[in-house]
Short mmCIF file of C-alpha atoms in Angstrom, two decimals:
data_model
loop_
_atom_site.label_atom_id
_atom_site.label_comp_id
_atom_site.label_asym_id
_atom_site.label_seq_id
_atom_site.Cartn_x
_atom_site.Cartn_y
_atom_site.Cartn_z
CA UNK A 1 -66.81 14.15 -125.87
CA UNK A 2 -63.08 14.59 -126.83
CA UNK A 3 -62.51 17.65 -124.54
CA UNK A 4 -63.68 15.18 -121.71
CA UNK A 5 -62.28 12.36 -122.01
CA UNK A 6 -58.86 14.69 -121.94
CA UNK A 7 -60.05 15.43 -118.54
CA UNK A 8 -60.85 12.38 -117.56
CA UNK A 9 -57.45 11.30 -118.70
CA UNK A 10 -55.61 14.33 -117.33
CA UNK A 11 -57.39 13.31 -113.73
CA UNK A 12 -56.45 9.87 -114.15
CA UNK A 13 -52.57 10.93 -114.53
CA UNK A 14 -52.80 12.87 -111.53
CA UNK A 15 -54.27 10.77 -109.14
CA UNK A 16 -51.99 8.16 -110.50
CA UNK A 17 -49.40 10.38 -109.51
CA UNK A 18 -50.88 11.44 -106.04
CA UNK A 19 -50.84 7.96 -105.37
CA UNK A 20 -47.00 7.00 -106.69
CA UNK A 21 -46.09 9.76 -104.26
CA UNK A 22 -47.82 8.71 -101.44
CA UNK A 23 -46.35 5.53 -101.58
CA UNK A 24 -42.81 7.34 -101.91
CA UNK A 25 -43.77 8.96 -98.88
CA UNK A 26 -45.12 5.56 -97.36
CA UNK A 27 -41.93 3.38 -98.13
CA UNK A 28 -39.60 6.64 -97.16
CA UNK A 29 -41.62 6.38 -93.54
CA UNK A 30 -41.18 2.85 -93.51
CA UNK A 31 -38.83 2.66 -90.34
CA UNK A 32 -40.78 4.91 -88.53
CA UNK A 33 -42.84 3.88 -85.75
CA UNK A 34 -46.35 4.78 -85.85
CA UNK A 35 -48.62 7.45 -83.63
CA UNK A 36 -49.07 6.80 -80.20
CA UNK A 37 -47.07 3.66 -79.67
CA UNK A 38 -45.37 2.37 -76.82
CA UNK A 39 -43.51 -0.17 -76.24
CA UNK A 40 -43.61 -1.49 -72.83
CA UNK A 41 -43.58 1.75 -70.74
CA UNK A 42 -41.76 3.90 -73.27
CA UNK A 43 -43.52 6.16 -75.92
CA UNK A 44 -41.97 5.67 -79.28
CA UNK A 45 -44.48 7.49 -80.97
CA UNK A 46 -43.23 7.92 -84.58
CA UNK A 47 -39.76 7.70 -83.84
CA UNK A 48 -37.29 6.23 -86.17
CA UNK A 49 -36.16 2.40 -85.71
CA UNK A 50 -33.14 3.22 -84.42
CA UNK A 51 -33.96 6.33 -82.41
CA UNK A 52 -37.04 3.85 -80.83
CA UNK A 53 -34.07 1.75 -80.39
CA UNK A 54 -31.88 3.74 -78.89
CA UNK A 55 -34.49 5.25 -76.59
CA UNK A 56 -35.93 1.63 -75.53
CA UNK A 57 -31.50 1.19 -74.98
CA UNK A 58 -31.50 3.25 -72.45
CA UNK A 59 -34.67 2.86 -70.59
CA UNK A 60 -33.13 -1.20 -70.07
CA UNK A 61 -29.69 0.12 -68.87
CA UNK A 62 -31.74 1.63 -65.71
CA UNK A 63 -33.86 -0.65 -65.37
CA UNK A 64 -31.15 -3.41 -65.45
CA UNK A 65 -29.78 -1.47 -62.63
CA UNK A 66 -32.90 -2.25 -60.37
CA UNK A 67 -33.50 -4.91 -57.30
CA UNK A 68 -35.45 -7.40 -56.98
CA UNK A 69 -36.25 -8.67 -53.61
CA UNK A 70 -37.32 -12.20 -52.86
CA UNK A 71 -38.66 -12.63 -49.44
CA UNK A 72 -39.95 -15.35 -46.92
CA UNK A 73 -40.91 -14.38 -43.35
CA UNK A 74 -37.86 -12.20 -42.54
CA UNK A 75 -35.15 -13.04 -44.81
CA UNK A 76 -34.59 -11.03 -48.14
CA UNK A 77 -32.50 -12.29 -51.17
CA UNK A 78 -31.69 -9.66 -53.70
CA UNK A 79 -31.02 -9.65 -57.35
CA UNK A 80 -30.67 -7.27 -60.17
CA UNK A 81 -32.96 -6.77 -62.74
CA UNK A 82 -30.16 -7.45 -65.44
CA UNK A 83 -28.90 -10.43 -63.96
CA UNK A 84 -32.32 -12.17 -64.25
CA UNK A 85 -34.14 -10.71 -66.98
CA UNK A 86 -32.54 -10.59 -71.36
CA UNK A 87 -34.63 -8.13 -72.70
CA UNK A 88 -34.89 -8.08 -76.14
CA UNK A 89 -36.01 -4.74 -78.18
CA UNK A 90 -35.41 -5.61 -81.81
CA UNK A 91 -38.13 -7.98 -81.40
CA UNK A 92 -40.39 -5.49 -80.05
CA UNK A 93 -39.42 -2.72 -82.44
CA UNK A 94 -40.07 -4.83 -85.30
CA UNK A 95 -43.90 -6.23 -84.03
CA UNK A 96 -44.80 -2.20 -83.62
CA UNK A 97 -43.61 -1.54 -87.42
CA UNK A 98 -45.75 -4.32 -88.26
CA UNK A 99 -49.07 -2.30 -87.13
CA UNK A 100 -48.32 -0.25 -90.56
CA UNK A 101 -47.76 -3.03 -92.73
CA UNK A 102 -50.35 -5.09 -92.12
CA UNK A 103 -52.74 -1.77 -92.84
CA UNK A 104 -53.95 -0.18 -96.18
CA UNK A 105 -51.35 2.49 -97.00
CA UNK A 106 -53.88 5.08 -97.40
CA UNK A 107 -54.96 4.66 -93.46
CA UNK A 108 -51.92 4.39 -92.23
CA UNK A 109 -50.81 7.26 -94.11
CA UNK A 110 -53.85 8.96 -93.05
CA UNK A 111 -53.72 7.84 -89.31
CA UNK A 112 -50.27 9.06 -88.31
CA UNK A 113 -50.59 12.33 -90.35
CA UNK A 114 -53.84 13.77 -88.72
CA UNK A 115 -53.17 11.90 -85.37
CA UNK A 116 -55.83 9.97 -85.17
CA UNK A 117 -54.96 6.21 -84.28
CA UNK A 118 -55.95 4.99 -81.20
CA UNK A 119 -52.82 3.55 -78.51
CA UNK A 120 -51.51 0.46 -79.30
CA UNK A 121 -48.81 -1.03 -75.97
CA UNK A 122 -46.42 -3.73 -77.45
CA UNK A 123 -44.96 -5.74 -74.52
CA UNK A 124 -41.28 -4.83 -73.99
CA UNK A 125 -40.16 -8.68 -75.00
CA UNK A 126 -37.93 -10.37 -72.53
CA UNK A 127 -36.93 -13.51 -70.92
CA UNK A 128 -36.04 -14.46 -68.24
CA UNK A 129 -32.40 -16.15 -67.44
CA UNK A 130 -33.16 -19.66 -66.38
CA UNK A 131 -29.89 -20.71 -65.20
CA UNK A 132 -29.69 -17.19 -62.74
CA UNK A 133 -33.41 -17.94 -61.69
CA UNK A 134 -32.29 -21.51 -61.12
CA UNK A 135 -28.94 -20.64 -59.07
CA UNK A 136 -30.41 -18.29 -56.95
CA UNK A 137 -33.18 -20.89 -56.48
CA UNK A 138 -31.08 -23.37 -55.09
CA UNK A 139 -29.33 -20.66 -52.85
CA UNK A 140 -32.73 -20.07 -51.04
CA UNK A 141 -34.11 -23.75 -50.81
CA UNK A 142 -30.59 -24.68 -49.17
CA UNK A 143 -31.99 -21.93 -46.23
CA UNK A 144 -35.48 -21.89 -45.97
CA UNK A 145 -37.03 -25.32 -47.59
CA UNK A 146 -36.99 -28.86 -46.35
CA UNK A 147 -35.76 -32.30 -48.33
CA UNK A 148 -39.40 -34.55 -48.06
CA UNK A 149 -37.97 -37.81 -46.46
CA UNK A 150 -39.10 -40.89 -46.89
CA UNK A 151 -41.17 -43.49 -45.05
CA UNK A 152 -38.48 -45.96 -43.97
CA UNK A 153 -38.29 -49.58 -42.06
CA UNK A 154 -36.04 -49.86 -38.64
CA UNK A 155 -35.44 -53.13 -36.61
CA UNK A 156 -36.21 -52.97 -32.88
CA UNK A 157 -35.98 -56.29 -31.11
CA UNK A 158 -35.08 -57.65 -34.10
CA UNK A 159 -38.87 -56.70 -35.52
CA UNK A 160 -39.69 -54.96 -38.46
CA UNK A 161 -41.61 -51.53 -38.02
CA UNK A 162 -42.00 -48.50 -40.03
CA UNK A 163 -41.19 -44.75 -39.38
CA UNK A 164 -43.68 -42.49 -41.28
CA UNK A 165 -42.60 -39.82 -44.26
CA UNK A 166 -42.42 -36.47 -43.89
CA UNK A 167 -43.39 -33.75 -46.83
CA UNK A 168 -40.84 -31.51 -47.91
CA UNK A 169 -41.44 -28.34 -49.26
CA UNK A 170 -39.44 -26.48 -52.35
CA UNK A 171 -39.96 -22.84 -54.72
CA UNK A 172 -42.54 -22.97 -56.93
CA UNK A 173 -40.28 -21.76 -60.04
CA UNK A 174 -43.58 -21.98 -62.56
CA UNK A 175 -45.47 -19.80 -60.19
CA UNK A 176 -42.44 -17.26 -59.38
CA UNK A 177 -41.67 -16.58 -62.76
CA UNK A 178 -45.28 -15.44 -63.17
CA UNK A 179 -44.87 -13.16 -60.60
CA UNK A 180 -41.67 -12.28 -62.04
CA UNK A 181 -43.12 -11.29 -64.95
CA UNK A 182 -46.47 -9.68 -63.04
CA UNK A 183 -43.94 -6.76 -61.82
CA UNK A 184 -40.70 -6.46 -63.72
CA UNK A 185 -42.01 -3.06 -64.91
CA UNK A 186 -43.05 -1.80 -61.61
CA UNK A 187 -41.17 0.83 -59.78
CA UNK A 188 -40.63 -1.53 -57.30
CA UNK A 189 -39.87 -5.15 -56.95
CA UNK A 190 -41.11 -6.88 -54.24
CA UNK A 191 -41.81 -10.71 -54.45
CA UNK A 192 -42.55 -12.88 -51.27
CA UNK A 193 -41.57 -16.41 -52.31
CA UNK A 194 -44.32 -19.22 -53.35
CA UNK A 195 -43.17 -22.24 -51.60
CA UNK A 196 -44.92 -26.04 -52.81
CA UNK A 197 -45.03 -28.99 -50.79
CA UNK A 198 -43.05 -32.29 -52.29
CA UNK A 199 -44.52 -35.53 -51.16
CA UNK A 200 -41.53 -38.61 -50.51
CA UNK A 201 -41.63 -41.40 -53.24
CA UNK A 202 -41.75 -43.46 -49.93
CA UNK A 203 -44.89 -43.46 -48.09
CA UNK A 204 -46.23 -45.56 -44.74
CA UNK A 205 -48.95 -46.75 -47.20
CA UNK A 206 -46.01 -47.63 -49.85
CA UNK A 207 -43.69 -49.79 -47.46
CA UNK A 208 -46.75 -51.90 -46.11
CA UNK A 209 -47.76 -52.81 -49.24
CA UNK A 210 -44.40 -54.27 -49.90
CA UNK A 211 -45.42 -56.73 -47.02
CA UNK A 212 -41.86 -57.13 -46.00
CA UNK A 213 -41.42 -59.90 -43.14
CA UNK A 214 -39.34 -62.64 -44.21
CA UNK A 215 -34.92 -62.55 -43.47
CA UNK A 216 -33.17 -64.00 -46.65
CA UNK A 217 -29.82 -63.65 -45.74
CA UNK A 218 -27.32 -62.61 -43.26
CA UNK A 219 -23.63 -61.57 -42.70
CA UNK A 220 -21.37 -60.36 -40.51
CA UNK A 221 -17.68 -59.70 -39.71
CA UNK A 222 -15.90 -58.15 -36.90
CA UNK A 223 -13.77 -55.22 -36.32
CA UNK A 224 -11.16 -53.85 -33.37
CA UNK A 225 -13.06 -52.25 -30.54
CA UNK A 226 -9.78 -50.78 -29.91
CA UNK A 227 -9.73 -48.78 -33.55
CA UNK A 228 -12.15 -45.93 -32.62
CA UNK A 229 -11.58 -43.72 -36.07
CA UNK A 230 -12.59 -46.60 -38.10
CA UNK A 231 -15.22 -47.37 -36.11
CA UNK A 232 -16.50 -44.22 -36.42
CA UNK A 233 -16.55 -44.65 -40.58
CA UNK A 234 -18.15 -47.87 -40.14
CA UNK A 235 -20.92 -46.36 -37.97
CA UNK A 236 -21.42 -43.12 -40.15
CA UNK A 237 -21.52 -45.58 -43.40
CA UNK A 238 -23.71 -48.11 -41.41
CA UNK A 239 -26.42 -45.59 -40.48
CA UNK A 240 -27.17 -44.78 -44.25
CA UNK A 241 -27.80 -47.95 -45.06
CA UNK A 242 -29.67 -49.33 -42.53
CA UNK A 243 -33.30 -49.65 -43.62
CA UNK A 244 -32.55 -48.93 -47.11
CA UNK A 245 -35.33 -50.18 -50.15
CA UNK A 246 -33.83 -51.84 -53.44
CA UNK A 247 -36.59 -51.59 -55.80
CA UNK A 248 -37.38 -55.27 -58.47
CA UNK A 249 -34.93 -54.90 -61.13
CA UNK A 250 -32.62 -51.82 -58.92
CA UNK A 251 -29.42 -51.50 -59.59
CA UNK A 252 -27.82 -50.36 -55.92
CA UNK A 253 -24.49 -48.57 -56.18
CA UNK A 254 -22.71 -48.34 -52.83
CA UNK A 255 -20.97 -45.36 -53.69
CA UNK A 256 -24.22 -43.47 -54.97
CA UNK A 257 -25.91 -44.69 -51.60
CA UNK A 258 -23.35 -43.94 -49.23
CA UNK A 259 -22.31 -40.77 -50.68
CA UNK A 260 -18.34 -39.03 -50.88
CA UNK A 261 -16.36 -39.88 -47.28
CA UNK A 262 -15.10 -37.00 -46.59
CA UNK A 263 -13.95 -35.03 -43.24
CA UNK A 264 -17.18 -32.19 -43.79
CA UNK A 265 -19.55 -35.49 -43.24
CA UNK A 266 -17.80 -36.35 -40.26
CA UNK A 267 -15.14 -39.24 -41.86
CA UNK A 268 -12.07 -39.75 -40.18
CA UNK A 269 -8.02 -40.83 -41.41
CA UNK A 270 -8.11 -44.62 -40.25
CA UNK A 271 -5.56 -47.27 -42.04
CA UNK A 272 -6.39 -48.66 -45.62
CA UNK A 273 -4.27 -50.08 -48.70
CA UNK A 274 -2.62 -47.71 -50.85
CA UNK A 275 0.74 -49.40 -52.97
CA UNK A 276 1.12 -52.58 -51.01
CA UNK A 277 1.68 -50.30 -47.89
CA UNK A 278 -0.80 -49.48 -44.95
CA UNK A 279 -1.34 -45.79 -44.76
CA UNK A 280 -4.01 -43.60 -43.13
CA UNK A 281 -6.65 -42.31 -45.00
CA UNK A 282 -9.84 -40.70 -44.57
CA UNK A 283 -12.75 -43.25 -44.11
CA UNK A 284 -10.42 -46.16 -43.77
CA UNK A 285 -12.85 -49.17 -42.54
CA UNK A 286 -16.20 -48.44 -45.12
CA UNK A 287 -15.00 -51.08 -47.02
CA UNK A 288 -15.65 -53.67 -44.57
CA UNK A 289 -19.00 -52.67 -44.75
CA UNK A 290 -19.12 -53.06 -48.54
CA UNK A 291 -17.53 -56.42 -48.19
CA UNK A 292 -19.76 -57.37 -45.68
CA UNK A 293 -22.76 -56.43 -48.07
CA UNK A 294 -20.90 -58.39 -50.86
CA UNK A 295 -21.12 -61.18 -49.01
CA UNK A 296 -24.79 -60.33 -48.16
CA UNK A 297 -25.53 -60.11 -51.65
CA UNK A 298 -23.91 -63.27 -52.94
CA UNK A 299 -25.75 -65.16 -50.18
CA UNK A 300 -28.91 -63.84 -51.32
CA UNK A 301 -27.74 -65.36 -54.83
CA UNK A 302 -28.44 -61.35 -56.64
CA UNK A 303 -26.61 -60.26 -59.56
CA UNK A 304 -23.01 -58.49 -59.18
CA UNK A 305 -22.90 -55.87 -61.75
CA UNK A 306 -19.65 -54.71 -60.46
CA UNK A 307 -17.05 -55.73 -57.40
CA UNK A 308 -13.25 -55.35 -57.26
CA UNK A 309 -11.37 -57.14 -54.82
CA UNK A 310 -8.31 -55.74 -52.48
CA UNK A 311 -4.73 -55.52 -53.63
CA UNK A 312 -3.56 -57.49 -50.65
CA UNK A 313 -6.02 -60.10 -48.25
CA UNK A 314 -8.05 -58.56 -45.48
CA UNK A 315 -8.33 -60.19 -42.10
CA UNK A 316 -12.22 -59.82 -41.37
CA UNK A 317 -13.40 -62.22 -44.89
CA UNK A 318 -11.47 -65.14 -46.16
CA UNK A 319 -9.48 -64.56 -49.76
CA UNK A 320 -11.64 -63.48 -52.99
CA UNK A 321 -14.61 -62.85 -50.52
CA UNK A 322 -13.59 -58.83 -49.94
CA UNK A 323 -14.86 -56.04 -51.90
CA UNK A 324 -12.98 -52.57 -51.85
CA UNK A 325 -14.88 -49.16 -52.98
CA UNK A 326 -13.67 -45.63 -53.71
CA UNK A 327 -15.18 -42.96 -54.33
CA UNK A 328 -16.11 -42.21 -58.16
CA UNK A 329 -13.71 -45.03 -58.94
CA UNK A 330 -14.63 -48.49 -57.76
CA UNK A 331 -17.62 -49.15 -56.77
CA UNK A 332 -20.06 -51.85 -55.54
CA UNK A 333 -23.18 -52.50 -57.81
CA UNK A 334 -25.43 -55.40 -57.74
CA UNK A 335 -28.73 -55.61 -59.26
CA UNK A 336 -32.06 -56.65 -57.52
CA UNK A 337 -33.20 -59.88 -59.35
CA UNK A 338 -35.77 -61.42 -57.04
CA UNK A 339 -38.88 -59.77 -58.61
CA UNK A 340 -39.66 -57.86 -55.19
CA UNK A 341 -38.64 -55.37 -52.98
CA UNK A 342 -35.64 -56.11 -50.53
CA UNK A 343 -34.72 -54.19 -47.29
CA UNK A 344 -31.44 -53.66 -45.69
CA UNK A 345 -31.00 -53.75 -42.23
CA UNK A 346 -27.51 -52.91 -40.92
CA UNK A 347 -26.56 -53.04 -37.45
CA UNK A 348 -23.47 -53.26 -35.08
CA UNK A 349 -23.59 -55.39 -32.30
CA UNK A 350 -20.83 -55.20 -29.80
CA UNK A 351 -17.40 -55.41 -32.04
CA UNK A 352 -20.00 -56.87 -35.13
CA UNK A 353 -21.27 -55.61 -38.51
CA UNK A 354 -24.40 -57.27 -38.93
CA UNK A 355 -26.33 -57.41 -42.33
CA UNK A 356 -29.57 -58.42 -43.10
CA UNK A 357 -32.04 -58.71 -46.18
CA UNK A 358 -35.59 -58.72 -46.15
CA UNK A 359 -38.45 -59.38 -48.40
CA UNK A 360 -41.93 -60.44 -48.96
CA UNK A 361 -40.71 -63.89 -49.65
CA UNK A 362 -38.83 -67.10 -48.60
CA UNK A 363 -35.69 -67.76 -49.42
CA UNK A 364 -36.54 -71.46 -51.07
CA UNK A 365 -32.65 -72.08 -51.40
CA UNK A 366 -29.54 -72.35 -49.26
CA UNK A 367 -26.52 -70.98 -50.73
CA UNK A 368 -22.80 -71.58 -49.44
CA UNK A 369 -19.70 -69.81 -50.54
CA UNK A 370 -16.41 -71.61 -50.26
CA UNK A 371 -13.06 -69.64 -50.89
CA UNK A 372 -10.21 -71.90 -52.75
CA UNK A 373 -6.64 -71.46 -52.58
CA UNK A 374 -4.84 -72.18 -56.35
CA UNK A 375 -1.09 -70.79 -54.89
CA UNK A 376 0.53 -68.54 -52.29
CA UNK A 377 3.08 -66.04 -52.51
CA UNK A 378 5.44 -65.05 -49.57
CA UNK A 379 5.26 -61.86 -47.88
CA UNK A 380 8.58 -59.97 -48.61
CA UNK A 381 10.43 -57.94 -45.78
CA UNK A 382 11.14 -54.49 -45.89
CA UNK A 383 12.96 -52.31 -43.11
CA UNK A 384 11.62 -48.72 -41.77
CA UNK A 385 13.11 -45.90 -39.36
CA UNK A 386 11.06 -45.66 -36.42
CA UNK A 387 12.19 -42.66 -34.60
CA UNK A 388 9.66 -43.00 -31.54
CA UNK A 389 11.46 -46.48 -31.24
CA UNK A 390 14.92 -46.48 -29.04
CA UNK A 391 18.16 -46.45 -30.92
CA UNK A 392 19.27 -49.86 -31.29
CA UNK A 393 15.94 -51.12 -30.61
CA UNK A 394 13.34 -52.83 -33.20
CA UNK A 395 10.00 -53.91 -33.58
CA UNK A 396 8.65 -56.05 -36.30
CA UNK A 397 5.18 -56.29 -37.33
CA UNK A 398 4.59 -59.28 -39.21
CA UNK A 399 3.49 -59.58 -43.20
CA UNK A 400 0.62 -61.85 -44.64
CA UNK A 401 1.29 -64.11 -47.87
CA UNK A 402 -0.50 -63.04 -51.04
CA UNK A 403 -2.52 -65.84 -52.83
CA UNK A 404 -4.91 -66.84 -56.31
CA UNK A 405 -8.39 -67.68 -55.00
CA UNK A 406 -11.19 -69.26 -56.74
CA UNK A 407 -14.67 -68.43 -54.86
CA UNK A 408 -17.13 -70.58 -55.75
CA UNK A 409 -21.04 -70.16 -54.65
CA UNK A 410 -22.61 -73.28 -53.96
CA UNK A 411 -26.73 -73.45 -54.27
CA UNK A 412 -28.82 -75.98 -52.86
CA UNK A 413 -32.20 -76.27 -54.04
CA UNK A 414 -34.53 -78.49 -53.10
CA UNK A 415 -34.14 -81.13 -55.58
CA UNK A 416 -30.50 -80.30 -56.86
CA UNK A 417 -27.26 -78.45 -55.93
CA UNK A 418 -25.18 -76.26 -58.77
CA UNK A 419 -22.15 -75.12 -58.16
CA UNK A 420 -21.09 -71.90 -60.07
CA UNK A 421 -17.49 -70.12 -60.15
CA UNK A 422 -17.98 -66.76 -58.41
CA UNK A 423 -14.57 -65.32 -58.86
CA UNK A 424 -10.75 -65.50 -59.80
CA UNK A 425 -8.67 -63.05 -57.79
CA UNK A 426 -4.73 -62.60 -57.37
CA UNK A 427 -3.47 -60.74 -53.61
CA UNK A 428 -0.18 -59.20 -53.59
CA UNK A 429 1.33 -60.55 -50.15
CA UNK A 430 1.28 -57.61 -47.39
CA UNK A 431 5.04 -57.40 -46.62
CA UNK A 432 7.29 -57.96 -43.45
CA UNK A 433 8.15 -54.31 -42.02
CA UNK A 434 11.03 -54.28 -39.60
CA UNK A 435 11.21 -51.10 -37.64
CA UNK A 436 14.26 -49.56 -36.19
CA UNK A 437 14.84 -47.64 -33.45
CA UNK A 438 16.36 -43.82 -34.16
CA UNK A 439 15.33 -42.27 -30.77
CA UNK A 440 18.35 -41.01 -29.04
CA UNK A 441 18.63 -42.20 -25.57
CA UNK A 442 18.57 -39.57 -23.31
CA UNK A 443 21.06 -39.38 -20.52
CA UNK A 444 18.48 -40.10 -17.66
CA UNK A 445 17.64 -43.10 -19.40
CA UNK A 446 20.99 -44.66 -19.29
CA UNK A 447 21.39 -44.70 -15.44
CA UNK A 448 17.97 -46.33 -15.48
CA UNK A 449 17.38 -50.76 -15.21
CA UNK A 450 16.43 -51.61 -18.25
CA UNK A 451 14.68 -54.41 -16.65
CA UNK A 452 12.65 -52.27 -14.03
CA UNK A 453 9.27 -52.91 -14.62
CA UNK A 454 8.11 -49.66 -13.51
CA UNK A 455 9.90 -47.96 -16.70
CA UNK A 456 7.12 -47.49 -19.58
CA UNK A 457 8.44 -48.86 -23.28
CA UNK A 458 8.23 -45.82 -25.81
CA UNK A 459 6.75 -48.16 -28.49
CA UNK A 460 4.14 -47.18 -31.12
CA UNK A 461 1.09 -49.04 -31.08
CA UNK A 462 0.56 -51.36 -32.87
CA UNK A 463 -2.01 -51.56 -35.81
CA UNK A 464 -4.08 -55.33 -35.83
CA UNK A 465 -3.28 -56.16 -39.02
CA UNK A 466 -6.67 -58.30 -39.27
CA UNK A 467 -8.76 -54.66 -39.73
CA UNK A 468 -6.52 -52.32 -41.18
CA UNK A 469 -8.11 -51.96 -44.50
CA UNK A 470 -10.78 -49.76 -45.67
#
C-alpha cells in the first residue's frame, strides 16, 4: 500500500511537471503564429509576430505599388493601390494569435507540433481612404455623369407652362467600394464604373400640384440699351432666375441662387460703386436685378431677412428702394411667408427688367411703397486729368445729392390700411467730377477750324449716370 501510493505520488510530481513545462513551452511560443496560417495571401505559418509582421510589411509595399483602373466605355482613370487602400497588419496579426488562445493548451500545443491543424485565412484588414475614393470620385462625375435637372415653369405669351425634369446619373460609391474590396488582392485591378441614376427634387408631377396660376406682384426698372457689358450681367443673372421655386417657409439668398460673377461664367467689367467713385468692375449691373427683386418682394409684402442699401442713390429706383449684393458679403435674403409655393418669372423686355411672382393664390391686398426724403446733402466737386480730352479743354459730368430716406410700405386690405416703416437709409452724394484736358494738340490740329463741323471731338463717352451701378 505504502510502496504505491509513493508511485502514485512520484507520477503525480511528474506529470505535474510535464505539464508546468509545457506551459513554459506554451507561453515561450506565445508570439508565434500558428501552423498553416495565412493572412490574406501570405503564409505566416508559425512565424514570429514580428517576422509575420515584417513579412506581411513587405508584401503591402508592392502591392501599394499597384494600379487600379476605373473604367467607363473608353476612358480609364488610374490610381494606386496605396493611395486608396490603409492596410492595417497589427490587427490581423493579432486575430491569427488569437486562434491559440482561445484553444486548450494541450491542442494547440499538440496541433502545431505534429502539423496537424487544418488552414485557417485571416483577411488582410484594410480600409479604404474615403476622402481619395471621394476626390477621385468627383474627378470622374465632372467627365462622364450628368447633374438631374429639375422640372421648371417658363412664361410664353405671358402663360404659365412647364418644361419636364431630366434624371441625372452619378457613381455608385456603396457599390464601388464593394467591388473595390471584391479584387484588391487580385493580380490585376480592373473595375468598370457602376453608375446610379438621381431623380430631380423637381418633377412635372411636383410643379402641377403646386397649381401655380395666379400673378401677385410685379416690378420693373429700366436700363441703357446703349451699356452692352452690363446688359450682358443683367441677362446672364436674369436667366437663373427666371422660373425659379421658393418653397413655404424658404429662405432665398440671391447670392446662393445666382452664384459667384465672375469672368469664367461669362461676367463682364461694367461700372458700379466702389469709395464714392464709379469704377468698372466685373458684373457691374446684377444689382439692379436684386433691387428690382427687392422691390418685388416688398410688394408681395414677404419677409426681408437681409438687404443693404447703396452707398450713393441709383438712378433706376427712387432713394431707400435699392438693394446692393456682393458676393459672400452682402447679400439679399427674404423669406417665403405666404404658406405656398411662389414662382419667379424674370424677363427683359426691350430696355426693361421685368419681375413677376406667382402662386396658387390671390393676392387679397394692395400694397404701395412710398420713398420719403428727411434731408439732402450736396454733391461735392472734385477735378480729374483726362488725357483723351484736349489740353485746355474740359468736360464735366455732373454729381447727384446724397439724402436720409424713410421707405414706408403702405397695405391696403380690404377693410383697413396699415402703414409700416420699411427702412431708414443715409446716401453719400455722388460727387461733381470735372475733367481736364492733357492731350497735346498735335500740329495738324492747329491749322484746322475749330468750328468745322466735319472735325470729330476726341471726347470719352460718357457714362449715364442713371445705370451705372451694379
Amino acid at each position: 500500500m505504502r510502496k504505491n501510493f509513493f508511485i502514485i505520488l512520484l507520477l503525480c510530481i511528474i506529470l505535474v511537471f510535464f505539464v508546468i513545462i509545457l506551459i513554459f513551452i506554451y507561453q515561450q511560443n506565445n508570439d508565434i503564429l500558428p501552423y498553416n496560417v495565412r493572412i490574406g495571401p501570405i503564409d505566416v505559418s508559425k512565424l514570429r509576430k514580428e517576422d509575420a509582421s515584417l513579412k506581411i510589411q513587405s508584401y503591402i509595399e508592392e502591392k501599394n505599388d499597384q494600379k487600379i483602373i476605373f473604367r467607363y466605355n473608353n476612358k480609364k482613370y488610374e490610381i494606386t493601390v496605396g493611395e486608396l487602400i490603409i492596410f492595417n497588419p497589427e490587427k490581423s496579426i493579432k486575430e491569427a494569435l488569437l486562434i491559440k488562445k482561445e484553444e486548450f493548451f494541450l491542442k494547440s500545443f499538440y496541433l502545431d507540433k505534429f502539423n496537424k491543424r487544418k488552414v485557417t485565412i485571416i483577411p488582410l484588414n484594410y480600409a479604404i481612404n474615403e476622402q481619395n475614393l471621394q476626390s477621385i470620385i468627383t474627378k470622374i462625375e465632372k467627365e462622364i455623369c450628368t447633374l438631374p435637372q429639375n422640372a421648371r415653369f417658363t412664361f410664353r405669351q405671358n402663360k404659365l407652362q412647364i418644361i419636364d425634369e431630366k434624371e441625372g446619373t452619378e457613381i455608385d460609391k456603396e457599390l464601388l467600394k464593394t467591388m473595390i474590396s471584391n479584387k484588391i488582392f487580385d493580380d490585376e485591378i480592373i473595375i468598370d464604373l457602376p453608375l446610379k441614376k438621381i431623380k430631380p427634387f423637381y418633377t412635372k408631377e411636383k410643379l402641377k400640384n403646386m397649381n401655380i396660376k395666379y400673378e401677385i406682384a410685379s416690378f420693373s426698372t429700366r436700363f441703357n440699351l446703349n451699356q452692352k457689358d452690363r446688359i450682358n450681367n443683367i441677362k446672364l443673372a436674369s436667366e437663373i432666375l427666371n422660373g425659379i421655386i421658393i418653397a413655404p417657409t424658404e429662405v432665398f439668398s440671391f447670392n446662393e441662387t445666382v452664384g459667384e460673377r465672375t469672368k469664367e461664367k461669362g461676367y463682364t467689367d461694367a461700372p458700379i460703386y466702389f469709395n464714392n467713385e464709379v469704377i468698372q468692375g466685373t458684373g457691374g449691373g446684377v444689382c439692379q436685378i436684386s433691387t428690382t427683386l427687392y422691390n418685388l418682394v416688398l410688394l408681395a409684402d414677404l419677409e426681408v431677412i437681409e438687404r443693404h442699401h447703396h452707398s450713393m442713390p441709383v438712378g433706376y429706383v427712387p432713394p431707400g428702394r435699392d438693394a446692393t449684393v456682393s458676393y459672400g458679403i452682402l447679400d439679399l435674403k427674404f423669406k417665403n411667408s405666404t404658406g405656398g409655393y411662389l414662382v419667379l418669372s424674370t424677363e427683359i423686355i426691350g430696355n426693361n427688367l421685368v419681375m413677376k411672382f406667382f402662386s396658387n393664390e390671390k393676392f387679397n391686398k394692395k400694397i404701395d411703397i412710398i420713398s420719403e426724403i428727411v434731408n439732402t446733402f450736396p454733391p461735392g466737386k472734385i477735378q480729374k486729368i483726362d488725357n483723351n480730352l484736349e489740353l485746355g479743354k474740359t468736360r464735366i459730368e455732373e454729381g447727384r445729392p446724397g439724402c436720409k430716406v424713410k421707405v414706408w410700405k403702405i397695405i391696403n386690405y380690404q377693410d383697413r390700411i396699415e402703414k409700416k416703416l420699411v427702412s431708414i437709409d443715409t446716401y453719400k452724394p455722388l460727387n461733381t467730377i470735372e475733367y481736364v484736358g492733357k492731350k497735346p494738340i498735335s500740329s495738324l490740329n492747329q491749322y484746322i477750324d475749330k468750328e468745322d463741323p466735319s472735325v470729330e471731338n476726341n471726347t470719352n463717352d460718357l457714362l449715364d449716370i442713371n445705370a451705372v451701378n451694379q
